[in-house]
Amino acid sequence: MIGITAYGAHIPRYRLERKRIAQAMSWINLATLGLAAGEKAVANVDEDAVTLAVAAARNALTTAPDLSPTQLFVASTTLPYLERQNSAIAAAALNLAPETETADVTGSFRSGTTALIQALRSLENGGSGGALIAAADARTAKPGSAEEHVAADAGAAVAVGTEDLLAVFRGALSLTADFPDRMRDCSQRFSRTWEERWIRDEGYLKIIPRALAAFFEKQGTDAQAYQKIAYPCPFPREHAAIAKALNIDPQRVVDPLTAAVGDTGSAHPLLLLVHALEQAEPGDNLLVVGFGSGVDVLHFQATDRIRDRRPALPLSRQIERKALLSNYEKALAFRNVLPVETGLRGEFQAESPRSVMWRHRSTIFGLVGSRCRHCGTPQYPPQRVCAVPDCNAVDAMDPYPFASRTGRIVSYTADHLAFSYDPPQIYGIVDFDGGGRMMLDFTDCSLEDLQVGMAVSLAFRRKYLDKERGIHVYFWKAVPTVS
């Protein structure tokens, strides 16, 4: 048997209330007032599709540290690089073995489910090891558009394999349809969508029911055979209409998270699958649907182990943990939709030498330091000579990954002079549990949230974006630990 061995999600900390979007932009399109309820998840300025995918994957793997996937798929329509494999960056951040097969999957919002089906088919055909599928999107919508109210940011990850299954894969069906509801070529920043009513009526209300009906016929079942059915549709009325058309009990429909999170694009089908898995009981049959240029339908059945391995940070907890963005303009500045004055301190400086970054890739992307075999002291960056004065052992170091370790704040400060899109810039000293000390930037927190001795964990984030050269530079930052 093959199936799911771990799963997890990442919802950004920031939320933007849709009423703030309406207050700022409904003057240009009054029809958007009807969308101005609830809130949506917004990626921090140092988050993008790669960091969201890595965060979701780390959440999934934290409770399954024994998993060593031999394949990594990163699925997204908003990957930062067109020429540089984004999944290779994620593999380095996750400290996966160099032999790991990596691939970017993109082009539609069902790229996550498409990657999941490919990974499962590979296992069915005798592929060895397991695979990790991480889907994420950090979407930028045009101000004043309806999509600005709907588009949200998140990541979700699922690991698949052949042992210790949490849910068994029972089957899948894919339908391809070049449905032109949205499109964006390489030169454009914003998606161009067609008329909303037509997308609802000809897309969601026809293609998803057709695919589910075909799947039921293929499996010889009907909707009553499934305890949880998850499908994306950002329009609440049409979402309910799909269930009614297929005679699905509303109690079995997984909350599409439209009001609390929004439509997270490529991540959304896997996000809903994570949502369903967290609520599943042994024996439950789960259906998940991906929609975009066609439909994917996947069927899983929860095993007796479904309760044994929950994500380290459940989705429900992440939905509760949030900070409201204080204003709409800040969200625009995060995505560089609204140019802001950075001052001299915010101007970009010399390009980071790529040769140096390659030479120290494990140190930078994997946050791998060293630990002395003589005195046991962890050190970062990696050393040849132990930094402990009473030791000073030479060439007696083993690799020591810091990224998965927790720490405590020793000191911190706020810098109101350094430029930040989310001022003030906060950084400080962290002592790691088990040894080691590091100076780090802090993110996903305010100055008032911090105190000396507070527990922190590490997050893979964008250190800076060199807009002139199109270079995204990543490193690790400290985040207050969410219990």
mmCIF file with all atom_site columns, N, CA, C and O in Angstrom, residues 7 166 277-278 280-282 302-310:
data_model
loop_
_atom_site.group_PDB
_atom_site.id
_atom_site.type_symbol
_atom_site.label_atom_id
_atom_site.label_alt_id
_atom_site.label_comp_id
_atom_site.label_asym_id
_atom_site.label_entity_id
_atom_site.label_seq_id
_atom_site.pdbx_PDB_ins_code
_atom_site.Cartn_x
_atom_site.Cartn_y
_atom_site.Cartn_z
_atom_site.occupancy
_atom_site.B_iso_or_equiv
_atom_site.pdbx_formal_charge
_atom_site.auth_seq_id
_atom_site.auth_comp_id
_atom_site.auth_asym_id
_atom_site.auth_atom_id
_atom_site.pdbx_PDB_model_num
ATOM 1  N N  . TYR A 1 7   ? 1.953   15.282 7.168  1.00 0.00 ? 7   TYR A N  1
ATOM 2  C CA . TYR A 1 7   ? 1.315   16.431 6.518  1.00 0.00 ? 7   TYR A CA 1
ATOM 3  C C  . TYR A 1 7   ? 1.419   17.651 7.434  1.00 0.00 ? 7   TYR A C  1
ATOM 4  O O  . TYR A 1 7   ? 1.611   17.525 8.655  1.00 0.00 ? 7   TYR A O  1
ATOM 5  N N  . LEU A 1 166 ? -0.599  7.159  7.348  1.00 0.00 ? 166 LEU A N  1
ATOM 6  C CA . LEU A 1 166 ? -1.681  7.819  8.084  1.00 0.00 ? 166 LEU A CA 1
ATOM 7  C C  . LEU A 1 166 ? -2.981  7.739  7.285  1.00 0.00 ? 166 LEU A C  1
ATOM 8  O O  . LEU A 1 166 ? -4.070  7.765  7.868  1.00 0.00 ? 166 LEU A O  1
ATOM 9  N N  . LEU A 1 277 ? -7.483  15.989 7.118  1.00 0.00 ? 277 LEU A N  1
ATOM 10 C CA . LEU A 1 277 ? -6.702  14.979 7.836  1.00 0.00 ? 277 LEU A CA 1
ATOM 11 C C  . LEU A 1 277 ? -6.665  15.272 9.336  1.00 0.00 ? 277 LEU A C  1
ATOM 12 O O  . LEU A 1 277 ? -6.700  14.346 10.157 1.00 0.00 ? 277 LEU A O  1
ATOM 13 N N  . GLU A 1 278 ? -6.588  16.552 9.687  1.00 0.00 ? 278 GLU A N  1
ATOM 14 C CA . GLU A 1 278 ? -6.533  16.894 11.117 1.00 0.00 ? 278 GLU A CA 1
ATOM 15 C C  . GLU A 1 278 ? -7.835  16.537 11.831 1.00 0.00 ? 278 GLU A C  1
ATOM 16 O O  . GLU A 1 278 ? -7.842  16.327 13.040 1.00 0.00 ? 278 GLU A O  1
ATOM 17 N N  . ALA A 1 280 ? -9.838  13.952 10.728 1.00 0.00 ? 280 ALA A N  1
ATOM 18 C CA . ALA A 1 280 ? -10.259 12.608 10.320 1.00 0.00 ? 280 ALA A CA 1
ATOM 19 C C  . ALA A 1 280 ? -10.186 11.614 11.474 1.00 0.00 ? 280 ALA A C  1
ATOM 20 O O  . ALA A 1 280 ? -9.340  11.717 12.372 1.00 0.00 ? 280 ALA A O  1
ATOM 21 N N  . GLU A 1 281 ? -11.075 10.644 11.418 1.00 0.00 ? 281 GLU A N  1
ATOM 22 C CA . GLU A 1 281 ? -11.073 9.509  12.335 1.00 0.00 ? 281 GLU A CA 1
ATOM 23 C C  . GLU A 1 281 ? -10.646 8.267  11.556 1.00 0.00 ? 281 GLU A C  1
ATOM 24 O O  . GLU A 1 281 ? -10.787 8.228  10.322 1.00 0.00 ? 281 GLU A O  1
ATOM 25 N N  . PRO A 1 282 ? -10.107 7.258  12.244 1.00 0.00 ? 282 PRO A N  1
ATOM 26 C CA . PRO A 1 282 ? -9.712  6.030  11.538 1.00 0.00 ? 282 PRO A CA 1
ATOM 27 C C  . PRO A 1 282 ? -10.862 5.480  10.702 1.00 0.00 ? 282 PRO A C  1
ATOM 28 O O  . PRO A 1 282 ? -12.002 5.382  11.166 1.00 0.00 ? 282 PRO A O  1
ATOM 29 N N  . ALA A 1 302 ? -8.271  7.159  5.916  1.00 0.00 ? 302 ALA A N  1
ATOM 30 C CA . ALA A 1 302 ? -7.479  7.290  7.134  1.00 0.00 ? 302 ALA A CA 1
ATOM 31 C C  . ALA A 1 302 ? -7.278  5.934  7.795  1.00 0.00 ? 302 ALA A C  1
ATOM 32 O O  . ALA A 1 302 ? -8.195  5.099  7.832  1.00 0.00 ? 302 ALA A O  1
ATOM 33 N N  . THR A 1 303 ? -6.080  5.718  8.314  1.00 0.00 ? 303 THR A N  1
ATOM 34 C CA . THR A 1 303 ? -5.763  4.473  9.006  1.00 0.00 ? 303 THR A CA 1
ATOM 35 C C  . THR A 1 303 ? -5.875  4.670  10.520 1.00 0.00 ? 303 THR A C  1
ATOM 36 O O  . THR A 1 303 ? -6.151  5.772  11.001 1.00 0.00 ? 303 THR A O  1
ATOM 37 N N  . ASP A 1 304 ? -5.601  3.600  11.255 1.00 0.00 ? 304 ASP A N  1
ATOM 38 C CA . ASP A 1 304 ? -5.632  3.691  12.716 1.00 0.00 ? 304 ASP A CA 1
ATOM 39 C C  . ASP A 1 304 ? -4.539  4.607  13.258 1.00 0.00 ? 304 ASP A C  1
ATOM 40 O O  . ASP A 1 304 ? -4.587  5.021  14.409 1.00 0.00 ? 304 ASP A O  1
ATOM 41 N N  . ARG A 1 305 ? -3.548  4.919  12.419 1.00 0.00 ? 305 ARG A N  1
ATOM 42 C CA . ARG A 1 305 ? -2.426  5.769  12.869 1.00 0.00 ? 305 ARG A CA 1
ATOM 43 C C  . ARG A 1 305 ? -2.708  7.254  12.683 1.00 0.00 ? 305 ARG A C  1
ATOM 44 O O  . ARG A 1 305 ? -1.860  8.076  13.000 1.00 0.00 ? 305 ARG A O  1
ATOM 45 N N  . ILE A 1 306 ? -3.884  7.588  12.157 1.00 0.00 ? 306 ILE A N  1
ATOM 46 C CA . ILE A 1 306 ? -4.148  8.990  11.824 1.00 0.00 ? 306 ILE A CA 1
ATOM 47 C C  . ILE A 1 306 ? -4.037  9.897  13.046 1.00 0.00 ? 306 ILE A C  1
ATOM 48 O O  . ILE A 1 306 ? -3.696  11.074 12.925 1.00 0.00 ? 306 ILE A O  1
ATOM 49 N N  . ARG A 1 307 ? -4.312  9.341  14.230 1.00 0.00 ? 307 ARG A N  1
ATOM 50 C CA . ARG A 1 307 ? -4.228  10.167 15.440 1.00 0.00 ? 307 ARG A CA 1
ATOM 51 C C  . ARG A 1 307 ? -2.816  10.232 16.013 1.00 0.00 ? 307 ARG A C  1
ATOM 52 O O  . ARG A 1 307 ? -2.550  11.004 16.927 1.00 0.00 ? 307 ARG A O  1
ATOM 53 N N  . ASP A 1 308 ? -1.923  9.373  15.492 1.00 0.00 ? 308 ASP A N  1
ATOM 54 C CA . ASP A 1 308 ? -0.588  9.268  16.095 1.00 0.00 ? 308 ASP A CA 1
ATOM 55 C C  . ASP A 1 308 ? 0.348   10.380 15.668 1.00 0.00 ? 308 ASP A C  1
ATOM 56 O O  . ASP A 1 308 ? 1.307   10.698 16.373 1.00 0.00 ? 308 ASP A O  1
ATOM 57 N N  . ARG A 1 309 ? 0.142   10.908 14.494 1.00 0.00 ? 309 ARG A N  1
ATOM 58 C CA . ARG A 1 309 ? 1.109   11.853 13.954 1.00 0.00 ? 309 ARG A CA 1
ATOM 59 C C  . ARG A 1 309 ? 0.392   13.086 13.432 1.00 0.00 ? 309 ARG A C  1
ATOM 60 O O  . ARG A 1 309 ? 0.094   13.201 12.254 1.00 0.00 ? 309 ARG A O  1
ATOM 61 N N  . ARG A 1 310 ? 0.081   14.003 14.332 1.00 0.00 ? 310 ARG A N  1
ATOM 62 C CA . ARG A 1 310 ? -0.515  15.280 13.943 1.00 0.00 ? 310 ARG A CA 1
ATOM 63 C C  . ARG A 1 310 ? 0.616   16.278 13.659 1.00 0.00 ? 310 ARG A C  1
ATOM 64 O O  . ARG A 1 310 ? 1.719   16.140 14.182 1.00 0.00 ? 310 ARG A O  1
#
